[in-house]
Amino acid sequence: MTTEVLTIGKALNLGLRKAMEDDAKVVLMGEDIGKLGGVFRITDGLQKDFGEARVVDTPLAEAGILGTAVGLAMRGYRPVCEIQFDGFVFPAYNQIVTQVAKMHARSRGMLSMPIVIRIPFGGGIGAVEHHSESPEAYFAHTAGLKVVAVSNPVDAYWGIQQAIAAPDPIVFLEPKRRYWEKAEVDLDATPDPLFASRVVRGGDDVTVLAYGPMVKTALQAAEAAAEEGRSLEVVDLRTVSPLDLDPVFASVRRTGRCVVVHEAPTSLGLGAEIAARITETCFHSLEAPVLRVGGYDTPYPPSKLEEDYLPDLDRVLDAVDRSLEF
């Protein structure tokens, strides 16, 4: 067993390296990912070791990056595209939803699009406009795309490799403010399936669902609740399309209560779909309505206000209190 203590950022770097070693058809593309190693240094050292033909510094042209990736995928390559910041993905939105997501169906299965679109997402780093978005609902709503949101170094290391090896296009969301979180990673382990949720803390009173950067917040809320004698079960969804809700249904049937947490705006967010699915499936087990904790329905604020915008421990605990009052 080979175990290392890795940050999420380093785990992604090692996962990309392993994927490139295993398959010569894996090609990385993005702005400043080569010599600089990316603004978050996720691709640090990869161009030096694999060359400029496999780690490509692209122009500042997200639509061009994704359009090129479509052509490469059609010729048998496995492009991994880095979108430098979440808010920069929208110039490429047309390519993603009209080409990447639909090419397999359009060709009646003759063409595959094994493309990974890496997006650092979410807030919490004190950045300027367009650098702190949570665009997952746009992509989860698009048939033909799969959307993964990792929360820890273990899932980062294994998940990026699984995504690259998959035959379908995957939007791979990375919680940028958690890039420096550390954990032990067994580099020889058998990983969990990519599209599977996981109970990360057992509990009996309320089920708390989260993904990406909010998993840590949910765990912190569970710790605080335990000091008051309340037992929260925390489920890391890990993937938002497809949703793996069987473990969620099993949890909710035990606790009778559920709170869904995400950074994205609450209205029409993933929490709404999850709440509806839980209500449809677990209606007779619920002791309270499924509650949502999310960002406000406003543009992402200036950095000095982001702590007031982002869901935090207190807002999660407030929702837990409201749930238990029913």
GROMACS .gro file of C-alpha atoms in nm:
model
  326
    1MET     CA    1   0.000   0.000   0.000
    2THR     CA    2   0.135   0.340  -0.103
    3THR     CA    3  -0.017   0.620   0.105
    4GLU     CA    4   0.059   0.990   0.075
    5VAL     CA    5  -0.082   1.299   0.244
    6LEU     CA    6  -0.201   1.515  -0.044
    7THR     CA    7  -0.389   1.837  -0.097
    8ILE     CA    8  -0.679   1.829  -0.340
    9GLY     CA    9  -0.463   2.026  -0.583
   10LYS     CA   10  -0.172   1.782  -0.562
   11ALA     CA   11  -0.407   1.484  -0.583
   12LEU     CA   12  -0.547   1.622  -0.908
   13ASN     CA   13  -0.195   1.677  -1.039
   14LEU     CA   14  -0.094   1.318  -0.963
   15GLY     CA   15  -0.420   1.185  -1.104
   16LEU     CA   16  -0.366   1.371  -1.431
   17ARG     CA   17  -0.008   1.247  -1.445
   18LYS     CA   18  -0.118   0.886  -1.394
   19ALA     CA   19  -0.386   0.915  -1.664
   20MET     CA   20  -0.130   1.056  -1.909
   21GLU     CA   21   0.115   0.777  -1.828
   22ASP     CA   22  -0.154   0.514  -1.881
   23ASP     CA   23  -0.290   0.647  -2.211
   24ALA     CA   24  -0.090   0.836  -2.472
   25LYS     CA   25  -0.416   0.969  -2.619
   26VAL     CA   26  -0.481   1.188  -2.313
   27VAL     CA   27  -0.418   1.552  -2.405
   28LEU     CA   28  -0.447   1.850  -2.169
   29MET     CA   29  -0.560   2.189  -2.301
   30GLY     CA   30  -0.612   2.524  -2.131
   31GLU     CA   31  -0.499   2.876  -2.064
   32ASP     CA   32  -0.160   2.896  -1.886
   33ILE     CA   33  -0.162   2.524  -1.799
   34GLY     CA   34   0.179   2.452  -1.953
   35LYS     CA   35   0.479   2.656  -1.847
   36LEU     CA   36   0.289   2.822  -1.561
   37GLY     CA   37   0.123   2.499  -1.450
   38GLY     CA   38  -0.219   2.667  -1.426
   39VAL     CA   39  -0.322   2.952  -1.199
   40PHE     CA   40  -0.375   2.701  -0.918
   41ARG     CA   41  -0.071   2.493  -1.025
   42ILE     CA   42  -0.285   2.183  -1.084
   43THR     CA   43  -0.089   2.097  -1.401
   44ASP     CA   44   0.249   2.196  -1.258
   45GLY     CA   45   0.535   2.004  -1.421
   46LEU     CA   46   0.321   1.813  -1.669
   47GLN     CA   47   0.426   2.004  -1.982
   48LYS     CA   48   0.790   1.961  -1.884
   49ASP     CA   49   0.747   1.583  -1.856
   50PHE     CA   50   0.499   1.514  -2.138
   51GLY     CA   51   0.579   1.788  -2.386
   52GLU     CA   52   0.398   2.078  -2.547
   53ALA     CA   53   0.201   1.851  -2.782
   54ARG     CA   54   0.020   1.685  -2.490
   55VAL     CA   55  -0.004   1.980  -2.248
   56VAL     CA   56  -0.116   2.265  -2.467
   57ASP     CA   57  -0.113   2.631  -2.369
   58THR     CA   58  -0.413   2.766  -2.557
   59PRO     CA   59  -0.517   3.120  -2.648
   60LEU     CA   60  -0.774   3.293  -2.426
   61ALA     CA   61  -1.060   3.137  -2.620
   62GLU     CA   62  -1.281   2.897  -2.429
   63ALA     CA   63  -1.508   2.827  -2.725
   64GLY     CA   64  -1.200   2.743  -2.930
   65ILE     CA   65  -1.068   2.511  -2.659
   66LEU     CA   66  -1.389   2.310  -2.651
   67GLY     CA   67  -1.436   2.315  -3.028
   68THR     CA   68  -1.085   2.179  -3.071
   69ALA     CA   69  -1.156   1.915  -2.808
   70VAL     CA   70  -1.456   1.795  -3.010
   71GLY     CA   71  -1.235   1.743  -3.314
   72LEU     CA   72  -0.970   1.564  -3.110
   73ALA     CA   73  -1.229   1.335  -2.952
   74MET     CA   74  -1.363   1.247  -3.296
   75ARG     CA   75  -1.010   1.137  -3.390
   76GLY     CA   76  -0.972   0.910  -3.087
   77TYR     CA   77  -0.805   1.140  -2.835
   78ARG     CA   78  -0.916   1.203  -2.476
   79PRO     CA   79  -0.899   1.580  -2.428
   80VAL     CA   80  -0.895   1.724  -2.077
   81CYS     CA   81  -0.987   2.092  -2.096
   82GLU     CA   82  -0.919   2.330  -1.811
   83ILE     CA   83  -1.150   2.630  -1.778
   84GLN     CA   84  -0.936   2.868  -1.578
   85PHE     CA   85  -1.224   2.997  -1.363
   86ASP     CA   86  -1.590   2.900  -1.342
   87GLY     CA   87  -1.718   3.228  -1.483
   88PHE     CA   88  -1.505   3.182  -1.795
   89VAL     CA   89  -1.698   2.874  -1.907
   90PHE     CA   90  -1.988   3.066  -2.060
   91PRO     CA   91  -1.814   3.160  -2.388
   92ALA     CA   92  -1.778   2.782  -2.435
   93TYR     CA   93  -2.135   2.705  -2.332
   94ASN     CA   94  -2.259   2.671  -2.689
   95GLN     CA   95  -1.988   2.421  -2.779
   96ILE     CA   96  -2.054   2.221  -2.461
   97VAL     CA   97  -2.433   2.192  -2.486
   98THR     CA   98  -2.478   2.177  -2.865
   99GLN     CA   99  -2.171   1.977  -2.968
  100VAL     CA  100  -2.004   1.797  -2.677
  101ALA     CA  101  -2.329   1.687  -2.513
  102LYS     CA  102  -2.510   1.589  -2.832
  103MET     CA  103  -2.251   1.442  -3.068
  104HIS     CA  104  -2.295   1.084  -2.946
  105ALA     CA  105  -2.673   1.095  -2.998
  106ARG     CA  106  -2.644   1.294  -3.320
  107SER     CA  107  -2.415   1.027  -3.469
  108ARG     CA  108  -2.641   0.744  -3.348
  109GLY     CA  109  -2.361   0.620  -3.127
  110MET     CA  110  -2.091   0.619  -3.393
  111LEU     CA  111  -1.893   0.897  -3.225
  112SER     CA  112  -1.791   0.920  -2.862
  113MET     CA  113  -1.695   1.237  -2.679
  114PRO     CA  114  -1.454   1.126  -2.401
  115ILE     CA  115  -1.391   1.487  -2.299
  116VAL     CA  116  -1.329   1.608  -1.943
  117ILE     CA  117  -1.398   1.974  -1.871
  118ARG     CA  118  -1.221   2.073  -1.550
  119ILE     CA  119  -1.372   2.376  -1.379
  120PRO     CA  120  -1.253   2.528  -1.049
  121PHE     CA  121  -1.588   2.638  -0.905
  122GLY     CA  122  -1.742   2.818  -0.611
  123GLY     CA  123  -1.640   3.114  -0.401
  124GLY     CA  124  -1.444   3.179  -0.086
  125ILE     CA  125  -1.112   3.300  -0.229
  126GLY     CA  126  -1.172   3.676  -0.231
  127ALA     CA  127  -1.172   3.698  -0.609
  128VAL     CA  128  -1.315   3.954  -0.848
  129GLU     CA  129  -1.625   3.915  -1.067
  130HIS     CA  130  -1.655   3.598  -1.283
  131HIS     CA  131  -1.419   3.400  -1.055
  132SER     CA  132  -1.661   3.256  -0.796
  133GLU     CA  133  -1.956   3.107  -0.983
  134SER     CA  134  -2.143   2.780  -0.927
  135PRO     CA  135  -2.269   2.682  -1.275
  136GLU     CA  136  -2.345   2.315  -1.208
  137ALA     CA  137  -2.722   2.337  -1.265
  138TYR     CA  138  -2.670   2.456  -1.625
  139PHE     CA  139  -2.477   2.142  -1.707
  140ALA     CA  140  -2.674   1.898  -1.493
  141HIS     CA  141  -2.984   2.005  -1.687
  142THR     CA  142  -2.818   1.917  -2.018
  143ALA     CA  143  -2.881   1.564  -2.145
  144GLY     CA  144  -2.559   1.400  -2.261
  145LEU     CA  145  -2.336   1.551  -1.994
  146LYS     CA  146  -2.229   1.405  -1.663
  147VAL     CA  147  -2.130   1.634  -1.377
  148VAL     CA  148  -1.896   1.538  -1.094
  149ALA     CA  149  -1.814   1.755  -0.791
  150VAL     CA  150  -1.530   1.630  -0.572
  151SER     CA  151  -1.481   1.739  -0.211
  152ASN     CA  152  -1.161   1.571  -0.091
  153PRO     CA  153  -0.815   1.455  -0.208
  154VAL     CA  154  -0.913   1.088  -0.236
  155ASP     CA  155  -1.197   1.158  -0.477
  156ALA     CA  156  -0.983   1.414  -0.660
  157TYR     CA  157  -0.704   1.163  -0.726
  158TRP     CA  158  -0.923   0.875  -0.833
  159GLY     CA  159  -1.212   1.073  -0.976
  160ILE     CA  160  -1.010   1.261  -1.236
  161GLN     CA  161  -0.864   0.932  -1.361
  162GLN     CA  162  -1.207   0.769  -1.377
  163ALA     CA  163  -1.350   1.070  -1.559
  164ILE     CA  164  -1.073   1.065  -1.819
  165ALA     CA  165  -1.122   0.692  -1.876
  166ALA     CA  166  -1.499   0.728  -1.917
  167PRO     CA  167  -1.653   0.719  -2.266
  168ASP     CA  168  -1.881   1.018  -2.204
  169PRO     CA  169  -1.822   1.392  -2.162
  170ILE     CA  170  -1.786   1.491  -1.797
  171VAL     CA  171  -1.789   1.835  -1.637
  172PHE     CA  172  -1.545   1.789  -1.349
  173LEU     CA  173  -1.603   2.051  -1.079
  174GLU     CA  174  -1.319   2.125  -0.840
  175PRO     CA  175  -1.383   2.323  -0.518
  176LYS     CA  176  -1.121   2.593  -0.557
  177ARG     CA  177  -1.127   2.715  -0.197
  178ARG     CA  178  -1.060   2.358  -0.082
  179TYR     CA  179  -0.760   2.299  -0.311
  180TRP     CA  180  -0.528   2.314  -0.009
  181GLU     CA  181  -0.726   2.072   0.211
  182LYS     CA  182  -0.518   1.765   0.300
  183ALA     CA  183  -0.593   1.396   0.354
  184GLU     CA  184  -0.425   1.059   0.324
  185VAL     CA  185  -0.464   0.903  -0.019
  186ASP     CA  186  -0.399   0.535  -0.082
  187LEU     CA  187  -0.254   0.534  -0.432
  188ASP     CA  188  -0.305   0.156  -0.462
  189ALA     CA  189  -0.665   0.139  -0.340
  190THR     CA  190  -0.968   0.025  -0.534
  191PRO     CA  191  -1.168   0.346  -0.576
  192ASP     CA  192  -1.540   0.383  -0.521
  193PRO     CA  193  -1.749   0.408  -0.839
  194LEU     CA  194  -1.738   0.757  -0.986
  195PHE     CA  195  -2.113   0.817  -0.995
  196ALA     CA  196  -2.194   0.711  -0.639
  197SER     CA  197  -2.285   0.913  -0.331
  198ARG     CA  198  -2.128   0.831   0.005
  199VAL     CA  199  -2.229   0.866   0.371
  200VAL     CA  200  -1.932   1.049   0.526
  201ARG     CA  201  -2.073   1.080   0.878
  202GLY     CA  202  -2.342   0.868   1.035
  203GLY     CA  203  -2.631   1.019   1.229
  204ASP     CA  204  -2.991   0.967   1.337
  205ASP     CA  205  -3.175   1.300   1.359
  206VAL     CA  206  -3.135   1.486   1.028
  207THR     CA  207  -2.981   1.395   0.691
  208VAL     CA  208  -2.760   1.673   0.547
  209LEU     CA  209  -2.671   1.651   0.178
  210ALA     CA  210  -2.385   1.841   0.016
  211TYR     CA  211  -2.128   1.822  -0.262
  212GLY     CA  212  -1.803   1.994  -0.350
  213PRO     CA  213  -1.698   2.276  -0.116
  214MET     CA  214  -2.007   2.245   0.103
  215VAL     CA  215  -1.923   1.896   0.227
  216LYS     CA  216  -1.671   2.040   0.473
  217THR     CA  217  -1.928   2.296   0.589
  218ALA     CA  218  -2.185   2.020   0.643
  219LEU     CA  219  -1.933   1.817   0.846
  220GLN     CA  220  -1.851   2.122   1.056
  221ALA     CA  221  -2.224   2.170   1.120
  222ALA     CA  222  -2.251   1.807   1.227
  223GLU     CA  223  -1.966   1.854   1.475
  224ALA     CA  224  -2.132   2.162   1.620
  225ALA     CA  225  -2.471   1.991   1.637
  226ALA     CA  226  -2.319   1.696   1.822
  227GLU     CA  227  -2.212   1.932   2.101
  228GLU     CA  228  -2.582   2.014   2.147
  229GLY     CA  229  -2.685   1.649   2.145
  230ARG     CA  230  -2.810   1.640   1.785
  231SER     CA  231  -2.695   1.371   1.545
  232LEU     CA  232  -2.660   1.470   1.179
  233GLU     CA  233  -2.593   1.223   0.900
  234VAL     CA  234  -2.386   1.382   0.623
  235VAL     CA  235  -2.398   1.248   0.267
  236ASP     CA  236  -2.146   1.360   0.006
  237LEU     CA  237  -2.335   1.338  -0.324
  238ARG     CA  238  -2.003   1.339  -0.518
  239THR     CA  239  -2.187   1.361  -0.850
  240VAL     CA  240  -2.481   1.581  -0.943
  241SER     CA  241  -2.560   1.422  -1.279
  242PRO     CA  242  -2.643   1.142  -1.256
  243LEU     CA  243  -2.765   1.168  -0.898
  244ASP     CA  244  -2.712   0.857  -0.687
  245LEU     CA  245  -3.002   0.894  -0.444
  246ASP     CA  246  -3.054   0.540  -0.313
  247PRO     CA  247  -2.821   0.601  -0.014
  248VAL     CA  248  -2.999   0.933   0.038
  249PHE     CA  249  -3.343   0.768   0.040
  250ALA     CA  250  -3.220   0.507   0.288
  251SER     CA  251  -3.088   0.780   0.516
  252VAL     CA  252  -3.400   0.995   0.496
  253ARG     CA  253  -3.624   0.698   0.569
  254ARG     CA  254  -3.432   0.660   0.897
  255THR     CA  255  -3.402   1.024   1.001
  256GLY     CA  256  -3.729   1.158   0.857
  257ARG     CA  257  -3.566   1.493   0.793
  258CYS     CA  258  -3.334   1.637   0.528
  259VAL     CA  259  -3.141   1.956   0.454
  260VAL     CA  260  -2.972   2.010   0.114
  261VAL     CA  261  -2.675   2.248   0.101
  262HIS     CA  262  -2.502   2.405  -0.199
  263GLU     CA  263  -2.328   2.733  -0.284
  264ALA     CA  264  -2.529   2.794  -0.601
  265PRO     CA  265  -2.840   3.015  -0.582
  266THR     CA  266  -3.126   2.837  -0.410
  267SER     CA  267  -3.401   2.902  -0.664
  268LEU     CA  268  -3.407   2.631  -0.934
  269GLY     CA  269  -3.079   2.492  -0.802
  270LEU     CA  270  -2.986   2.126  -0.760
  271GLY     CA  271  -3.143   2.134  -0.416
  272ALA     CA  272  -3.487   2.183  -0.569
  273GLU     CA  273  -3.457   1.869  -0.783
  274ILE     CA  274  -3.317   1.668  -0.493
  275ALA     CA  275  -3.592   1.787  -0.259
  276ALA     CA  276  -3.858   1.692  -0.515
  277ARG     CA  277  -3.710   1.345  -0.566
  278ILE     CA  278  -3.689   1.282  -0.192
  279THR     CA  279  -4.047   1.400  -0.140
  280GLU     CA  280  -4.175   1.177  -0.421
  281THR     CA  281  -3.992   0.870  -0.293
  282CYS     CA  282  -3.988   0.915   0.085
  283PHE     CA  283  -4.310   1.110   0.144
  284HIS     CA  284  -4.449   0.880   0.411
  285SER     CA  285  -4.118   0.877   0.599
  286LEU     CA  286  -4.078   1.254   0.621
  287GLU     CA  287  -4.140   1.430   0.951
  288ALA     CA  288  -4.066   1.772   0.797
  289PRO     CA  289  -4.035   1.924   0.450
  290VAL     CA  290  -3.697   1.895   0.282
  291LEU     CA  291  -3.518   2.226   0.339
  292ARG     CA  292  -3.260   2.398   0.122
  293VAL     CA  293  -2.960   2.612   0.213
  294GLY     CA  294  -2.794   2.787  -0.079
  295GLY     CA  295  -2.662   3.109  -0.218
  296TYR     CA  296  -2.891   3.407  -0.254
  297ASP     CA  297  -3.065   3.486  -0.581
  298THR     CA  298  -2.826   3.768  -0.667
  299PRO     CA  299  -2.510   3.803  -0.872
  300TYR     CA  300  -2.208   3.684  -0.675
  301PRO     CA  301  -2.107   3.978  -0.455
  302PRO     CA  302  -1.777   4.165  -0.418
  303SER     CA  303  -1.524   3.974  -0.210
  304LYS     CA  304  -1.581   4.182   0.103
  305LEU     CA  305  -1.940   4.052   0.114
  306GLU     CA  306  -1.889   3.690   0.012
  307GLU     CA  307  -1.882   3.558   0.370
  308ASP     CA  308  -2.237   3.689   0.407
  309TYR     CA  309  -2.340   3.533   0.075
  310LEU     CA  310  -2.196   3.185   0.112
  311PRO     CA  311  -2.381   2.922   0.316
  312ASP     CA  312  -2.198   2.867   0.642
  313LEU     CA  313  -2.222   2.656   0.956
  314ASP     CA  314  -2.481   2.888   1.115
  315ARG     CA  315  -2.715   2.879   0.815
  316VAL     CA  316  -2.694   2.501   0.799
  317LEU     CA  317  -2.766   2.471   1.171
  318ASP     CA  318  -3.057   2.714   1.137
  319ALA     CA  319  -3.210   2.487   0.874
  320VAL     CA  320  -3.153   2.187   1.100
  321ASP     CA  321  -3.331   2.369   1.384
  322ARG     CA  322  -3.624   2.455   1.158
  323SER     CA  323  -3.649   2.095   1.043
  324LEU     CA  324  -3.655   1.964   1.399
  325GLU     CA  325  -3.927   2.210   1.497
  326PHE     CA  326  -4.183   2.036   1.277
   0.00000   0.00000   0.00000
